[in-house]
mmCIF file of C-alpha atoms in Angstrom:
data_model
loop_
_atom_site.group_PDB
_atom_site.id
_atom_site.type_symbol
_atom_site.label_atom_id
_atom_site.label_comp_id
_atom_site.label_asym_id
_atom_site.label_seq_id
_atom_site.Cartn_x
_atom_site.Cartn_y
_atom_site.Cartn_z
ATOM 1 C CA ARG A 1 -13.068 -14.852 2.496
ATOM 2 C CA LYS A 2 -10.924 -11.826 1.579
ATOM 3 C CA GLU A 3 -7.637 -11.460 3.712
ATOM 4 C CA VAL A 4 -8.546 -7.747 4.559
ATOM 5 C CA GLU A 5 -11.929 -6.625 3.579
ATOM 6 C CA GLN A 6 -13.694 -2.603 5.215
ATOM 7 C CA ASP A 7 -16.155 -0.713 3.494
ATOM 8 C CA PRO A 8 -15.275 1.416 0.655
ATOM 9 C CA GLY A 9 -17.810 4.139 2.726
ATOM 10 C CA PRO A 10 -18.194 6.560 1.500
ATOM 11 C CA PHE A 11 -18.323 8.857 4.878
ATOM 12 C CA ASN A 12 -20.079 12.431 4.337
ATOM 13 C CA VAL A 13 -19.092 13.967 7.799
ATOM 14 C CA PRO A 14 -19.609 17.547 8.815
ATOM 15 C CA GLU A 15 -16.255 18.934 10.868
ATOM 16 C CA GLY A 16 -16.801 18.159 13.668
ATOM 17 C CA ALA A 17 -17.811 15.067 13.696
ATOM 18 C CA THR A 18 -16.579 11.069 15.335
ATOM 19 C CA VAL A 19 -16.075 9.556 12.350
ATOM 20 C CA ALA A 20 -15.222 4.819 12.941
ATOM 21 C CA PHE A 21 -14.083 2.495 10.074
ATOM 22 C CA ASN A 22 -14.058 -0.625 10.523
ATOM 23 C CA CYS A 23 -12.360 -3.604 8.898
ATOM 24 C CA THR A 24 -12.629 -7.537 9.224
ATOM 25 C CA TYR A 25 -9.147 -10.081 8.479
ATOM 26 C CA SER A 26 -8.072 -13.725 7.958
ATOM 27 C CA ASN A 27 -5.383 -13.952 9.337
ATOM 28 C CA SER A 28 -5.520 -15.215 12.156
ATOM 29 C CA ALA A 29 -1.885 -15.659 12.816
ATOM 30 C CA SER A 30 -1.588 -11.636 11.975
ATOM 31 C CA GLN A 31 0.404 -10.103 14.850
ATOM 32 C CA SER A 32 0.073 -7.132 13.406
ATOM 33 C CA PHE A 33 -1.914 -4.237 11.703
ATOM 34 C CA PHE A 34 -1.485 -0.940 9.711
ATOM 35 C CA TRP A 35 -3.774 2.651 9.187
ATOM 36 C CA TYR A 36 -2.668 4.079 5.999
ATOM 37 C CA ARG A 37 -3.663 7.222 4.260
ATOM 38 C CA GLN A 38 -4.368 8.489 1.297
ATOM 39 C CA ASP A 39 -4.705 11.250 -0.934
ATOM 40 C CA CYS A 40 -6.278 11.550 -4.469
ATOM 41 C CA ARG A 41 -3.409 10.601 -6.711
ATOM 42 C CA LYS A 42 -1.322 10.346 -3.837
ATOM 43 C CA GLU A 43 1.491 7.244 -2.015
ATOM 44 C CA PRO A 44 -0.516 5.543 0.960
ATOM 45 C CA LYS A 45 1.155 7.207 4.303
ATOM 46 C CA LEU A 46 1.346 5.209 7.595
ATOM 47 C CA LEU A 47 -1.723 6.738 10.257
ATOM 48 C CA MET A 48 -1.482 4.561 12.571
ATOM 49 C CA SER A 49 0.627 0.665 13.576
ATOM 50 C CA VAL A 50 -1.814 -1.543 16.225
ATOM 51 C CA TYR A 51 0.818 -4.528 17.548
ATOM 52 C CA SER A 52 -1.762 -5.307 20.616
ATOM 53 C CA SER A 53 -5.107 -3.736 21.573
ATOM 54 C CA GLY A 54 -4.998 -0.361 20.788
ATOM 55 C CA ASN A 55 -3.282 2.532 20.222
ATOM 56 C CA GLU A 56 -3.869 6.026 20.189
ATOM 57 C CA ASP A 57 -2.530 9.293 19.555
ATOM 58 C CA GLY A 58 -4.649 12.589 18.950
ATOM 59 C CA ARG A 59 -6.999 12.782 17.630
ATOM 60 C CA PHE A 60 -6.900 9.103 15.941
ATOM 61 C CA THR A 61 -7.817 5.525 17.663
ATOM 62 C CA ALA A 62 -7.265 2.111 16.620
ATOM 63 C CA GLN A 63 -8.304 -0.531 18.182
ATOM 64 C CA LEU A 64 -7.714 -4.627 17.293
ATOM 65 C CA ASN A 65 -10.266 -6.821 18.548
ATOM 66 C CA ARG A 66 -8.480 -10.328 18.294
ATOM 67 C CA ALA A 67 -11.312 -12.663 18.710
ATOM 68 C CA SER A 68 -13.620 -11.180 16.023
ATOM 69 C CA GLN A 69 -10.592 -10.412 13.378
ATOM 70 C CA TYR A 70 -11.310 -7.112 13.132
ATOM 71 C CA ILE A 71 -9.133 -3.230 13.604
ATOM 72 C CA SER A 72 -11.420 -0.327 14.090
ATOM 73 C CA LEU A 73 -9.874 3.807 13.203
ATOM 74 C CA LEU A 74 -12.246 5.798 15.169
ATOM 75 C CA ILE A 75 -11.169 9.960 14.142
ATOM 76 C CA ARG A 76 -12.976 12.335 16.471
ATOM 77 C CA ASP A 77 -13.334 15.667 16.183
ATOM 78 C CA SER A 78 -12.715 15.493 12.234
ATOM 79 C CA LYS A 79 -10.980 18.739 10.267
ATOM 80 C CA LEU A 80 -11.214 19.031 6.830
ATOM 81 C CA SER A 81 -7.934 18.024 6.233
ATOM 82 C CA ASP A 82 -9.055 14.467 7.398
ATOM 83 C CA SER A 83 -11.103 13.938 3.623
ATOM 84 C CA ALA A 84 -8.854 11.105 2.438
ATOM 85 C CA THR A 85 -9.154 6.997 1.760
ATOM 86 C CA TYR A 86 -8.770 5.151 4.159
ATOM 87 C CA LEU A 87 -6.473 1.433 3.891
ATOM 88 C CA CYS A 88 -6.441 -1.395 6.885
ATOM 89 C CA VAL A 89 -3.392 -3.480 6.310
ATOM 90 C CA ALA A 90 -2.278 -6.538 7.747
ATOM 91 C CA PRO A 91 -0.321 -9.415 7.161
ATOM 92 C CA ARG A 92 -0.699 -12.239 4.433
ATOM 93 C CA ALA A 93 -1.056 -15.345 5.652
ATOM 94 C CA GLY A 94 0.800 -18.803 3.962
ATOM 95 C CA GLY A 95 4.893 -19.810 5.190
ATOM 96 C CA THR A 96 5.925 -17.878 2.116
ATOM 97 C CA SER A 97 3.927 -15.356 2.325
ATOM 98 C CA TYR A 98 7.188 -13.046 5.000
ATOM 99 C CA GLY A 99 7.583 -9.444 5.600
ATOM 100 C CA LYS A 100 4.587 -9.328 2.534
ATOM 101 C CA LEU A 101 1.312 -7.604 3.549
ATOM 102 C CA THR A 102 -2.126 -7.329 2.018
ATOM 103 C CA PHE A 103 -3.682 -3.858 1.996
ATOM 104 C CA GLY A 104 -8.247 -3.586 1.887
ATOM 105 C CA GLN A 105 -9.364 -1.826 -0.753
ATOM 106 C CA GLY A 106 -9.792 1.478 0.945
ATOM 107 C CA THR A 107 -12.436 3.802 3.495
ATOM 108 C CA ILE A 108 -13.216 7.286 1.624
ATOM 109 C CA LEU A 109 -14.108 9.824 3.854
ATOM 110 C CA THR A 110 -15.363 13.127 3.466
ATOM 111 C CA VAL A 111 -15.680 15.822 6.172
ATOM 112 C CA HIS A 112 -17.934 19.020 5.336
ATOM 113 C CA PRO A 113 -18.103 22.566 6.492
ATOM 114 C CA ASP B 1 16.181 12.526 4.557
ATOM 115 C CA GLY B 2 15.730 8.705 3.301
ATOM 116 C CA GLY B 3 13.429 7.787 1.659
ATOM 117 C CA ILE B 4 12.210 6.319 -1.504
ATOM 118 C CA THR B 5 12.648 7.964 -4.847
ATOM 119 C CA GLN B 6 10.091 6.976 -8.077
ATOM 120 C CA SER B 7 11.372 7.638 -11.583
ATOM 121 C CA PRO B 8 9.476 9.334 -13.183
ATOM 122 C CA LYS B 9 6.122 10.920 -11.764
ATOM 123 C CA TYR B 10 4.386 10.625 -15.256
ATOM 124 C CA LEU B 11 5.112 8.202 -17.938
ATOM 125 C CA PHE B 12 3.738 7.555 -21.362
ATOM 126 C CA ARG B 13 3.649 4.485 -24.002
ATOM 127 C CA LYS B 14 2.913 3.628 -27.393
ATOM 128 C CA GLU B 15 1.374 0.357 -28.103
ATOM 129 C CA GLY B 16 4.133 -2.122 -28.032
ATOM 130 C CA GLN B 17 6.530 -0.823 -26.001
ATOM 131 C CA ASN B 18 8.377 -1.925 -22.884
ATOM 132 C CA VAL B 19 9.125 1.182 -20.525
ATOM 133 C CA THR B 20 11.194 0.663 -17.110
ATOM 134 C CA LEU B 21 10.532 2.261 -13.848
ATOM 135 C CA SER B 22 12.265 3.527 -11.361
ATOM 136 C CA CYS B 23 12.341 2.488 -7.346
ATOM 137 C CA GLU B 24 15.845 3.421 -5.335
ATOM 138 C CA GLN B 25 15.764 3.960 -1.607
ATOM 139 C CA ASN B 26 18.312 4.772 0.734
ATOM 140 C CA LEU B 27 16.644 3.278 4.076
ATOM 141 C CA ASN B 28 18.959 0.498 3.626
ATOM 142 C CA HIS B 29 15.843 -1.630 3.327
ATOM 143 C CA ASP B 30 16.180 -5.495 2.510
ATOM 144 C CA ALA B 31 13.013 -5.798 1.472
ATOM 145 C CA MET B 32 10.932 -3.598 -1.992
ATOM 146 C CA TYR B 33 7.654 -4.363 -3.479
ATOM 147 C CA TRP B 34 6.207 -3.278 -6.039
ATOM 148 C CA TYR B 35 2.371 -2.849 -6.427
ATOM 149 C CA ARG B 36 0.018 -1.370 -9.277
ATOM 150 C CA GLN B 37 -3.217 0.386 -8.148
ATOM 151 C CA ASP B 38 -6.241 0.716 -10.450
ATOM 152 C CA PRO B 39 -8.433 3.518 -9.762
ATOM 153 C CA GLY B 40 -11.238 2.545 -6.758
ATOM 154 C CA GLN B 41 -9.058 -0.945 -6.168
ATOM 155 C CA GLY B 42 -6.758 -1.820 -3.692
ATOM 156 C CA LEU B 43 -3.241 -2.165 -4.357
ATOM 157 C CA ARG B 44 -2.712 -5.743 -6.243
ATOM 158 C CA LEU B 45 1.862 -7.350 -5.317
ATOM 159 C CA ILE B 46 3.119 -7.341 -8.987
ATOM 160 C CA TYR B 47 6.736 -8.173 -7.449
ATOM 161 C CA TYR B 48 8.816 -8.486 -4.956
ATOM 162 C CA SER B 49 12.369 -9.162 -3.802
ATOM 163 C CA GLN B 50 13.396 -9.934 0.567
ATOM 164 C CA ILE B 51 16.988 -10.175 -1.033
ATOM 165 C CA VAL B 52 19.705 -9.171 -2.963
ATOM 166 C CA ASN B 53 19.531 -10.965 -6.771
ATOM 167 C CA ASP B 54 16.743 -12.707 -5.033
ATOM 168 C CA PHE B 55 13.130 -12.079 -5.960
ATOM 169 C CA GLN B 56 10.032 -13.003 -6.554
ATOM 170 C CA LYS B 57 6.681 -13.093 -8.388
ATOM 171 C CA GLY B 58 3.701 -11.729 -6.230
ATOM 172 C CA ASP B 59 -0.159 -11.774 -7.445
ATOM 173 C CA ILE B 60 -0.477 -10.101 -11.164
ATOM 174 C CA ALA B 61 3.224 -10.645 -11.937
ATOM 175 C CA GLU B 62 2.476 -11.295 -16.179
ATOM 176 C CA GLY B 63 3.984 -8.758 -18.153
ATOM 177 C CA TYR B 64 6.162 -7.498 -15.856
ATOM 178 C CA SER B 65 9.390 -8.272 -15.187
ATOM 179 C CA VAL B 66 11.999 -6.914 -12.109
ATOM 180 C CA SER B 67 15.649 -6.658 -11.019
ATOM 181 C CA ARG B 68 17.671 -6.693 -7.521
ATOM 182 C CA GLU B 69 21.335 -6.293 -8.735
ATOM 183 C CA LYS B 70 21.832 -3.493 -5.570
ATOM 184 C CA LYS B 71 19.824 -3.718 -2.102
ATOM 185 C CA GLU B 72 19.139 0.142 -3.019
ATOM 186 C CA SER B 73 18.020 -0.593 -6.647
ATOM 187 C CA PHE B 74 14.305 -2.637 -7.407
ATOM 188 C CA PRO B 75 13.511 -1.493 -11.142
ATOM 189 C CA LEU B 76 10.272 -2.451 -12.339
ATOM 190 C CA THR B 77 10.193 -3.171 -16.969
ATOM 191 C CA VAL B 78 6.370 -3.340 -18.086
ATOM 192 C CA THR B 79 6.937 -5.320 -20.951
ATOM 193 C CA SER B 80 4.654 -5.509 -23.881
ATOM 194 C CA ALA B 81 3.134 -7.912 -22.778
ATOM 195 C CA GLN B 82 1.247 -6.623 -19.929
ATOM 196 C CA LYS B 83 -2.416 -5.798 -22.066
ATOM 197 C CA ASN B 84 -3.471 -3.231 -19.702
ATOM 198 C CA PRO B 85 -0.982 -1.466 -18.241
ATOM 199 C CA THR B 86 -2.504 2.159 -17.458
ATOM 200 C CA ALA B 87 -2.008 2.649 -14.154
ATOM 201 C CA PHE B 88 -0.538 3.649 -10.694
ATOM 202 C CA TYR B 89 2.490 1.771 -10.181
ATOM 203 C CA LEU B 90 3.956 1.669 -6.656
ATOM 204 C CA CYS B 91 7.070 0.640 -4.841
ATOM 205 C CA ALA B 92 7.621 -0.196 -0.662
ATOM 206 C CA SER B 93 10.301 -0.740 1.032
ATOM 207 C CA THR B 94 10.309 -2.299 4.826
ATOM 208 C CA ALA B 95 12.727 -3.645 7.119
ATOM 209 C CA GLN B 96 13.136 -7.350 7.332
ATOM 210 C CA GLY B 97 9.443 -9.075 8.423
ATOM 211 C CA ALA B 98 7.646 -5.712 7.623
ATOM 212 C CA ASN B 99 6.666 -4.967 11.289
ATOM 213 C CA TYR B 100 6.808 -1.378 10.991
ATOM 214 C CA GLY B 101 5.048 -0.963 8.000
ATOM 215 C CA TYR B 102 6.031 -0.064 4.381
ATOM 216 C CA THR B 103 7.310 2.959 4.132
ATOM 217 C CA PHE B 104 6.369 3.632 -0.348
ATOM 218 C CA GLY B 105 8.248 6.665 -2.966
ATOM 219 C CA SER B 106 5.436 8.972 -5.070
ATOM 220 C CA GLY B 107 4.743 6.228 -7.919
ATOM 221 C CA THR B 108 4.059 6.340 -10.996
ATOM 222 C CA ARG B 109 1.287 6.807 -13.300
ATOM 223 C CA LEU B 110 1.937 4.927 -16.217
ATOM 224 C CA THR B 111 -0.882 5.509 -19.647
ATOM 225 C CA VAL B 112 -1.176 4.110 -22.276
ATOM 226 C CA VAL B 113 -1.029 6.387 -25.639
#
């Protein structure tokens, strides 16, 4: 099983729609998780951190389900500017993995008029 | 403003040539990382360093070398032994433990000509 697994999409949604991405992780000891946004040919940028059951920031909500080992990202009222690749990130497993994160391959979102 | 600076933004390498990618940070972060991203793929860890004068191989270290002589600097050399170096290279840094995620530089796009 991959350390972090995401549905690559692409997701094509109209403006104003609500869209959700799921991500599963394998390291049951993980405490902190992250969603990054990556625009085409740019570096990833931190969108949200998730430390407990969830986190909300405006139109974005991240939820964590430790029992099932998955994280979700919900985007409400989608904007054209939300079009990007969304990366799910979790700590790596193993005793020598301190401070190392593992990245999912990303979920592509395209919001159209 | 604190951040990570990568240079150059674009780099062209001839067959058999070694090239060095620069990464400098003024965030006072202890840990620094190099990732490689190929089109449509996730980030793969090349090398990382959690303290000055110490670094460790990541998942795809063959054909690469690094040094960490100063806390602020973590240059990556792509040697002629790396057979497929064309990719987008990302440098990242974090405070110890990565509890707040990584901060990325803007990347270097390397092309073999």
